[in-house]
CSV table of C-alpha atoms and ligand atoms in Angstrom, one decimal:
chain,number,residue,atom,x,y,z
A,2,MET,CA,239.0,188.1,24.1
A,3,ASN,CA,237.1,190.6,26.3
A,4,LYS,CA,233.3,190.2,26.0
A,5,LEU,CA,231.8,192.6,23.5
A,6,LYS,CA,229.0,194.7,24.8
A,7,VAL,CA,226.1,194.3,22.4
A,8,ALA,CA,222.5,195.4,22.0
A,9,VAL,CA,219.7,194.4,19.7
A,10,ILE,CA,217.5,197.0,18.0
A,11,GLY,CA,214.0,195.8,16.9
A,12,CYS,CA,212.5,193.1,19.1
A,13,GLY,CA,210.1,191.5,16.6
A,14,ASN,CA,210.0,188.1,14.9
A,15,ILE,CA,213.7,187.6,13.9
A,16,SER,CA,215.2,189.1,17.1
A,17,VAL,CA,214.9,185.8,18.9
A,18,MET,CA,217.5,184.2,16.6
A,19,HIS,CA,219.9,187.0,17.5
A,20,LEU,CA,219.1,187.1,21.2
A,21,ASP,CA,219.4,183.3,21.6
A,22,SER,CA,222.7,183.4,19.7
A,23,ILE,CA,224.1,186.2,21.8
A,24,GLU,CA,223.1,184.3,25.0
A,25,ALA,CA,224.8,181.2,23.7
A,26,LEU,CA,228.1,182.7,22.5
A,27,ASP,CA,230.9,183.4,24.9
A,28,GLU,CA,232.3,186.4,23.1
A,29,ALA,CA,229.4,188.8,23.9
A,30,GLU,CA,227.3,190.2,26.6
A,31,LEU,CA,223.8,191.5,25.9
A,32,VAL,CA,223.7,194.9,27.7
A,33,ALA,CA,220.4,196.2,26.3
A,34,VAL,CA,217.5,195.8,23.8
A,35,CYS,CA,215.5,198.5,22.1
A,36,ASP,CA,212.1,198.7,20.4
A,37,ILE,CA,209.9,201.7,19.8
A,38,LYS,CA,207.0,199.5,21.0
A,39,PRO,CA,207.6,199.6,24.8
A,40,GLU,CA,205.9,196.2,25.5
A,41,ARG,CA,208.2,194.4,23.0
A,42,ALA,CA,211.3,196.0,24.5
A,43,ALA,CA,210.1,195.1,28.0
A,44,ALA,CA,209.3,191.5,27.1
A,45,ALA,CA,212.7,190.9,25.5
A,46,ALA,CA,214.5,192.6,28.4
A,47,GLU,CA,212.7,190.4,30.9
A,48,LYS,CA,213.3,187.2,28.9
A,49,TYR,CA,217.0,187.9,28.4
A,50,HIS,CA,217.7,189.7,31.7
A,51,THR,CA,218.8,193.0,30.3
A,52,LYS,CA,217.8,196.7,30.0
A,53,ALA,CA,215.0,198.0,27.8
A,54,TYR,CA,215.1,201.2,25.7
A,55,THR,CA,212.5,202.6,23.3
A,56,ASP,CA,214.9,205.2,21.8
A,57,TYR,CA,218.1,203.9,20.3
A,58,HIS,CA,219.7,207.4,20.4
A,59,GLU,CA,219.3,207.3,24.2
A,60,MET,CA,220.7,203.8,24.3
A,61,PHE,CA,223.8,204.9,22.3
A,62,ALA,CA,224.3,207.8,24.8
A,63,LYS,CA,223.9,205.8,28.0
A,64,GLU,CA,225.5,202.4,27.1
A,65,LYS,CA,229.1,201.8,26.1
A,66,LEU,CA,228.3,199.6,23.1
A,67,ASP,CA,230.7,197.7,20.9
A,68,VAL,CA,228.1,196.1,18.6
A,69,ILE,CA,224.5,196.5,17.6
A,70,HIS,CA,222.3,194.0,15.8
A,71,LEU,CA,219.7,195.5,13.6
A,72,CYS,CA,216.4,193.6,13.3
A,73,LEU,CA,214.3,196.5,11.9
A,74,PRO,CA,211.9,197.3,9.0
A,75,HIS,CA,214.0,197.4,5.8
A,76,TYR,CA,213.9,201.2,5.4
A,77,LEU,CA,215.5,201.8,8.8
A,78,HIS,CA,218.5,199.6,8.4
A,79,THR,CA,220.9,202.0,6.8
A,80,ILE,CA,219.6,205.0,8.8
A,81,VAL,CA,220.3,203.4,12.1
A,82,ALA,CA,223.5,201.8,10.9
A,83,LYS,CA,224.9,205.2,10.0
A,84,ASP,CA,223.9,206.6,13.4
A,85,ALA,CA,225.7,203.7,15.0
A,86,PHE,CA,228.9,204.3,12.9
A,87,GLN,CA,228.8,207.9,13.9
A,88,ALA,CA,228.7,206.7,17.6
A,89,GLY,CA,231.7,204.4,16.9
A,90,ILE,CA,229.6,201.2,17.1
A,91,HIS,CA,230.1,198.1,14.8
A,92,VAL,CA,226.9,197.0,13.1
A,93,LEU,CA,225.4,193.6,12.2
A,94,SER,CA,222.3,194.1,10.1
A,95,GLU,CA,219.6,191.8,9.1
A,96,LYS,CA,219.0,191.5,5.4
A,97,PRO,CA,218.3,193.4,3.2
A,98,MET,CA,220.9,196.2,3.9
A,99,SER,CA,218.5,198.8,2.5
A,100,ILE,CA,215.7,199.5,0.1
A,101,ARG,CA,217.8,201.8,-2.2
A,102,TYR,CA,221.2,200.7,-3.5
A,103,GLU,CA,222.7,204.2,-3.0
A,104,ASP,CA,221.9,204.0,0.7
A,105,ALA,CA,223.7,200.7,1.0
A,106,VAL,CA,226.7,202.1,-0.8
A,107,SER,CA,226.9,205.1,1.4
A,108,ALA,CA,226.6,203.0,4.6
A,109,VAL,CA,229.5,200.8,3.4
A,110,GLU,CA,231.6,203.9,2.7
A,111,MET,CA,230.8,205.3,6.1
A,112,ALA,CA,231.7,202.0,7.9
A,113,GLU,CA,235.1,202.0,6.0
A,114,GLN,CA,235.8,205.6,6.8
A,115,CYS,CA,235.0,205.0,10.5
A,116,GLY,CA,237.1,201.8,10.6
A,117,LEU,CA,234.1,199.8,11.8
A,118,GLN,CA,232.8,196.3,10.9
A,119,TYR,CA,229.5,196.2,9.0
A,120,GLY,CA,228.0,192.7,8.5
A,121,ILE,CA,224.8,191.7,6.8
A,122,ILE,CA,222.9,188.5,7.8
A,123,PHE,CA,222.6,185.9,5.0
A,124,GLN,CA,222.6,182.9,7.3
A,125,CYS,CA,221.7,180.4,4.5
A,126,ARG,CA,225.2,180.6,3.2
A,127,TYR,CA,226.2,178.8,6.4
A,128,ASN,CA,223.8,175.9,5.8
A,129,THR,CA,226.0,172.8,5.5
A,130,PRO,CA,224.5,171.9,2.0
A,131,SER,CA,225.3,175.5,0.7
A,132,MET,CA,228.8,175.2,2.1
A,133,LEU,CA,229.4,171.9,0.4
A,134,VAL,CA,228.2,173.2,-3.0
A,135,LYS,CA,230.4,176.3,-2.7
A,136,LYS,CA,233.4,174.1,-1.7
A,137,ARG,CA,233.0,171.8,-4.7
A,138,ILE,CA,232.7,174.8,-7.1
A,139,VAL,CA,235.9,176.4,-5.6
A,140,ASP,CA,238.0,173.1,-5.3
A,141,GLY,CA,237.2,172.3,-9.0
A,142,ARG,CA,235.3,169.0,-8.4
A,143,LEU,CA,232.2,170.7,-9.8
A,144,GLY,CA,233.9,173.6,-11.4
A,145,ALA,CA,232.3,176.9,-12.4
A,146,VAL,CA,228.5,177.3,-12.7
A,147,LYS,CA,227.4,177.5,-16.3
A,148,CYS,CA,223.7,177.9,-15.8
A,149,GLY,CA,221.2,177.9,-12.9
A,150,ARG,CA,217.7,178.5,-11.7
A,151,THR,CA,216.0,179.3,-8.4
A,152,THR,CA,212.4,178.6,-7.4
A,153,LEU,CA,210.5,179.8,-4.4
A,154,THR,CA,206.8,179.0,-3.9
A,155,TRP,CA,205.6,180.1,-0.5
A,156,TYR,CA,202.5,181.2,1.4
A,157,ARG,CA,202.0,184.8,2.4
A,158,PRO,CA,198.3,185.5,2.5
A,159,ASP,CA,196.9,189.0,2.9
A,160,ASN,CA,196.6,188.6,6.7
A,161,TYR,CA,200.4,188.1,6.9
A,162,TYR,CA,200.7,191.7,5.7
A,163,GLY,CA,197.7,193.0,7.5
A,164,GLY,CA,199.4,192.1,10.8
A,165,SER,CA,202.4,194.4,10.1
A,166,ASP,CA,202.8,198.2,10.0
A,167,TRP,CA,205.6,198.0,7.4
A,168,LYS,CA,205.4,194.7,5.4
A,169,GLY,CA,203.8,194.9,2.0
A,170,THR,CA,204.6,198.6,1.5
A,171,TRP,CA,207.0,200.1,-1.1
A,172,ASP,CA,208.3,202.8,1.3
A,173,LYS,CA,209.1,200.6,4.3
A,174,GLU,CA,209.6,197.1,3.0
A,175,GLY,CA,210.8,198.2,-0.5
A,176,GLY,CA,209.0,195.4,-2.3
A,177,GLY,CA,207.5,191.9,-1.6
A,178,VAL,CA,208.6,188.4,-2.5
A,179,ILE,CA,211.9,189.5,-4.1
A,180,ILE,CA,213.4,191.8,-1.4
A,181,ASP,CA,212.0,189.8,1.5
A,182,GLN,CA,211.9,186.1,0.7
A,183,ALA,CA,213.7,185.3,-2.6
A,184,ILE,CA,216.7,187.5,-1.6
A,185,HIS,CA,218.2,184.4,0.2
A,186,SER,CA,218.0,182.0,-2.7
A,187,ILE,CA,219.1,184.5,-5.3
A,188,ASP,CA,222.0,185.4,-3.0
A,189,LEU,CA,223.0,181.8,-2.8
A,190,ALA,CA,222.9,181.3,-6.5
A,191,ASN,CA,224.8,184.6,-7.1
A,192,TRP,CA,227.5,183.5,-4.5
A,193,PHE,CA,227.9,180.2,-6.3
A,194,ILE,CA,228.2,181.8,-9.7
A,195,ASP,CA,230.7,184.4,-8.5
A,196,SER,CA,230.8,186.5,-11.6
A,197,THR,CA,229.5,190.1,-12.3
A,198,PRO,CA,225.9,190.5,-13.5
A,199,VAL,CA,225.9,192.4,-16.8
A,200,GLU,CA,222.1,192.3,-17.4
A,201,VAL,CA,219.1,191.8,-15.1
A,202,GLN,CA,215.7,191.2,-16.7
A,203,SER,CA,212.5,190.9,-14.6
A,204,SER,CA,208.8,190.9,-14.6
A,205,LEU,CA,206.9,191.6,-11.4
A,206,HIS,CA,203.2,191.3,-10.6
A,207,ASN,CA,200.7,191.4,-7.8
A,208,ARG,CA,198.4,188.6,-8.9
A,209,ASN,CA,196.5,187.7,-5.8
A,210,HIS,CA,196.8,190.2,-2.9
A,211,GLU,CA,194.4,193.0,-2.0
A,212,ILE,CA,195.8,194.5,1.3
A,213,MET,CA,199.4,194.7,0.2
A,214,VAL,CA,200.5,196.6,-2.9
A,215,VAL,CA,203.9,195.1,-3.6
A,216,GLU,CA,204.7,192.2,-5.9
A,217,ASP,CA,203.7,188.7,-4.9
A,218,SER,CA,205.1,187.1,-8.1
A,219,ALA,CA,208.4,187.6,-10.0
A,220,GLU,CA,210.4,186.0,-12.7
A,221,GLY,CA,213.5,186.9,-14.6
A,222,LEU,CA,216.9,186.3,-16.0
A,223,ILE,CA,220.3,187.4,-14.8
A,224,LYS,CA,223.2,187.4,-17.4
A,225,TYR,CA,226.7,187.2,-16.1
A,226,GLU,CA,230.0,188.5,-17.4
A,227,ASN,CA,231.3,184.9,-17.7
A,228,GLY,CA,228.3,183.8,-19.8
A,229,CYS,CA,226.4,182.1,-17.0
A,230,LEU,CA,222.6,182.5,-17.1
A,231,LEU,CA,220.5,182.5,-13.9
A,232,SER,CA,216.7,182.3,-14.1
A,233,PHE,CA,214.6,183.0,-11.1
A,234,PHE,CA,210.9,182.4,-10.2
A,235,ALA,CA,209.3,183.4,-6.9
A,236,MET,CA,205.8,183.7,-5.7
A,237,ASN,CA,203.8,184.0,-2.4
A,238,ASN,CA,200.5,182.5,-3.7
A,239,TYR,CA,201.1,178.9,-2.8
A,240,LEU,CA,199.3,177.2,0.2
A,241,ILE,CA,202.4,176.0,2.0
A,242,ASP,CA,206.1,177.0,2.1
A,243,GLU,CA,207.6,174.5,-0.3
A,244,PRO,CA,211.4,174.0,0.1
A,245,ILE,CA,213.2,176.5,-2.1
A,246,GLU,CA,215.0,174.9,-5.0
A,247,ILE,CA,218.3,175.9,-6.6
A,248,ARG,CA,219.5,173.9,-9.7
A,249,LEU,CA,222.9,174.4,-11.1
A,250,VAL,CA,224.7,173.1,-14.2
A,251,CYS,CA,228.4,173.2,-13.6
A,252,GLU,CA,231.5,172.3,-15.6
A,253,HIS,CA,231.7,168.7,-14.1
A,254,GLY,CA,228.2,168.0,-12.7
A,255,THR,CA,224.8,169.2,-11.6
A,256,VAL,CA,223.4,170.4,-8.3
A,257,ARG,CA,220.0,170.2,-6.6
A,258,LEU,CA,219.9,172.3,-3.5
A,259,SER,CA,217.4,173.4,-0.9
A,260,TYR,CA,218.0,174.9,2.5
A,261,ASP,CA,217.8,171.4,3.9
A,262,GLU,CA,219.9,169.3,1.6
A,263,ALA,CA,222.2,169.2,-1.4
A,264,VAL,CA,222.5,166.5,-4.0
A,265,ILE,CA,225.5,166.8,-6.3
A,266,THR,CA,225.6,164.4,-9.3
A,267,TYR,CA,229.0,164.4,-11.0
A,268,ASP,CA,229.5,163.7,-14.7
A,269,ASP,CA,231.2,160.4,-13.9
A,270,GLY,CA,228.0,159.2,-12.3
A,271,THR,CA,229.0,159.5,-8.6
A,272,VAL,CA,226.6,161.3,-6.2
A,273,GLU,CA,227.5,163.3,-3.1
A,274,SER,CA,224.8,164.5,-0.8
A,275,VAL,CA,224.4,166.2,2.6
A,276,VAL,CA,221.6,167.2,4.9
A,277,ASN,CA,221.7,170.5,6.9
A,278,GLN,CA,223.2,170.2,10.3
A,279,PRO,CA,223.3,173.0,12.9
A,280,GLN,CA,227.0,174.0,13.2
A,281,LYS,CA,226.5,175.6,16.6
A,282,ILE,CA,224.1,174.0,19.0
A,283,VAL,CA,221.9,176.9,20.2
A,284,ALA,CA,218.6,176.3,21.9
A,285,TYR,CA,216.6,178.7,19.7
A,286,THR,CA,213.4,179.6,21.5
A,287,GLY,CA,211.5,180.5,18.4
A,288,GLY,CA,211.8,181.0,14.7
A,289,LYS,CA,210.5,179.4,11.5
A,290,PRO,CA,212.0,176.2,10.1
A,291,TYR,CA,213.0,177.8,6.8
A,292,TRP,CA,215.2,180.4,8.7
A,293,GLY,CA,217.5,177.4,9.5
A,294,LYS,CA,219.7,177.2,12.5
A,295,GLN,CA,222.8,179.1,11.4
A,296,HIS,CA,222.3,182.6,12.7
A,297,ALA,CA,224.7,181.8,15.6
A,298,VAL,CA,227.4,180.7,13.1
A,299,GLN,CA,227.3,184.0,11.3
A,300,ILE,CA,227.1,186.1,14.5
A,301,ASP,CA,230.1,184.2,15.9
A,302,GLN,CA,232.0,184.9,12.7
A,303,PHE,CA,231.1,188.6,12.9
A,304,TYR,CA,232.3,188.9,16.5
A,305,ARG,CA,235.6,187.2,15.6
A,306,ALA,CA,236.0,189.9,12.9
A,307,VAL,CA,235.2,192.7,15.4
A,308,ALA,CA,237.9,191.2,17.7
A,309,GLY,CA,240.4,191.2,14.9
A,310,LEU,CA,240.7,187.4,14.9
A,311,ASP,CA,239.2,186.8,11.4
A,312,ALA,CA,238.3,188.6,8.2
A,313,LEU,CA,234.6,189.4,8.0
A,314,GLU,CA,233.0,187.0,5.6
A,315,ILE,CA,229.6,188.6,4.7
A,316,SER,CA,230.6,192.3,4.9
A,317,GLY,CA,228.5,195.2,3.7
A,318,LYS,CA,230.7,195.3,0.6
A,319,GLU,CA,230.1,191.7,-0.1
A,320,ALA,CA,226.3,192.1,0.4
A,321,LEU,CA,226.3,195.0,-2.0
A,322,LYS,CA,226.4,192.4,-4.8
A,323,ILE,CA,223.0,190.9,-4.0
A,324,GLN,CA,221.6,194.4,-3.0
A,325,LYS,CA,222.5,195.6,-6.5
A,326,ILE,CA,220.7,192.6,-8.1
A,327,ILE,CA,217.6,193.1,-6.0
A,328,CYS,CA,217.5,196.8,-6.8
A,329,ASP,CA,218.0,196.1,-10.5
A,330,ILE,CA,215.1,193.6,-10.5
A,331,TYR,CA,212.8,196.4,-9.3
A,332,GLN,CA,214.4,199.0,-11.6
A,333,ASN,CA,214.2,196.8,-14.7
A,334,ASP,CA,210.8,195.3,-14.3
A,335,ASP,CA,209.4,195.1,-17.8
A,336,ASN,CA,205.8,195.1,-16.4
A,337,LYS,CA,206.7,198.5,-14.8
A,338,PHE,CA,204.7,197.3,-11.8
A,339,ALA,CA,206.9,198.9,-9.2
A,340,LYS,CA,207.0,202.2,-11.1
A,341,LYS,CA,203.2,202.3,-11.6
A,342,GLN,CA,202.6,201.6,-7.9
A,343,ARG,CA,205.2,204.0,-6.3
B,402,NAD,N1,217.5,186.3,8.0
B,402,NAD,C1,216.2,185.8,7.9
B,402,NAD,O1,216.0,184.7,7.5
B,402,NAD,C2,215.1,186.7,8.3
B,402,NAD,C3,213.9,186.1,8.6
B,402,NAD,C4,212.9,187.0,9.0
B,402,NAD,C5,213.1,188.4,9.0
B,402,NAD,N2,214.3,188.9,8.6
B,402,NAD,C6,214.6,190.3,8.6
B,402,NAD,O2,214.6,190.8,9.9
B,402,NAD,C7,214.2,192.2,9.9
B,402,NAD,C8,213.0,192.3,10.8
B,402,NAD,O3,211.9,191.5,10.5
B,402,NAD,P1,210.9,191.0,11.5
B,402,NAD,O4,210.0,190.0,10.8
B,402,NAD,O5,211.5,190.7,12.8
B,402,NAD,O6,210.0,192.3,11.7
B,402,NAD,P2,209.1,192.8,12.9
B,402,NAD,O7,208.1,193.8,12.4
B,402,NAD,O8,208.5,191.5,13.6
B,402,NAD,O9,210.1,193.5,13.9
B,402,NAD,C9,210.6,194.7,13.7
B,402,NAD,C10,210.7,195.5,15.0
B,402,NAD,O10,211.3,196.7,14.9
B,402,NAD,C11,210.7,197.6,15.7
B,402,NAD,N3,211.0,199.0,15.3
B,402,NAD,C12,210.5,199.7,14.3
B,402,NAD,N4,211.0,201.0,14.3
B,402,NAD,C13,211.9,201.0,15.3
B,402,NAD,C14,212.8,202.0,15.8
B,402,NAD,N5,212.9,203.2,15.2
B,402,NAD,N6,213.6,201.7,16.9
B,402,NAD,C15,213.5,200.5,17.5
B,402,NAD,N7,212.7,199.5,17.1
B,402,NAD,C16,211.9,199.8,16.0
B,402,NAD,C17,209.2,197.3,15.6
B,402,NAD,O11,208.4,197.8,16.7
B,402,NAD,C18,209.3,195.8,15.6
B,402,NAD,O12,209.1,195.2,16.9
B,402,NAD,C19,213.8,192.5,8.4
B,402,NAD,O13,214.8,193.1,7.8
B,402,NAD,C20,213.5,191.1,7.8
B,402,NAD,O14,213.7,191.0,6.4
B,402,NAD,C21,215.3,188.0,8.3
């Protein structure tokens, strides 16, 4: 396989997970980085021995790129993805795909029309505990999920938002604890349930933040076509980042899952458990513990799909499922918090 020529757009917090992965993977060569903040582009270019751009249009014109990685504020993801498709470039975007569902749908359609790969990062699906639970649901040992709940209690004080020019805003982030943090755990539960949501109920609040205007607390219920009920609770008013928790009641047992471990208790009394192991050993030079270590696994899978060696696992089309749920949570908020604020 010829090395893919890749670039990263957005050199903020998460970019290190992409840049370290690119450096560690044989299939790709980093040819440029881009950030509108020149000092961030320059620092990443120096660290990873590559070229720096501050305008991605200029980078598209000057570099012959196969793939771009998008590590941008949420509202820019589909805008830049569509520009890339127009330039014939495959796109791997950080979550969420977009703020508005319609934008995500049109980006997926455009990728299909252009015959390009469009992947969305949900690296928690590649945590070994998540993979074991999915395997046991699919192979029938656990069987289908009948009911579930997800809990996230994390710490995002006002100064977390004060340090960002886009987080905590409706127009650039698109929401708070749901679209940014709980999206991963709700995606995991939805992936396990693997049925179509028929009703999404939610209640959103900002209970304890002054600088940022989006929700810091959310709870609700998702009803599925197959009868499964998923309850969710998420809030950013805790003092530490507790491990997220997903509980599932399945046909033949129950599951307790966090990003770090899974404990499956089967109805016959046997217990199966696993702790998270990095599947690709990459010397990540930054990142937060709860991001896990699986970015390189998903990036590798994406490159194999671009090379035609594999079907893309978390495609834009697949990610539309969680995008629809996230957008419905904001749309259906019975507190009308999002609508009052916008
Ligand atoms: N997968 C995960 O677990 C995970 C974890 C953290 C963040 N993320 C996601 O990664 C994305 C980025 O988050 P972050 O925390 O790194 O944000 P950040 O603010 O640290 O970085 C974003 C960068 O984009 C740059 N930028 C803005 N407009 C640009 C433009 N037009 N052209 C080029 N660069 C531009 C900014 O200057 C900034 O450096 C978000 O979608 C976020 O939700 C995912």
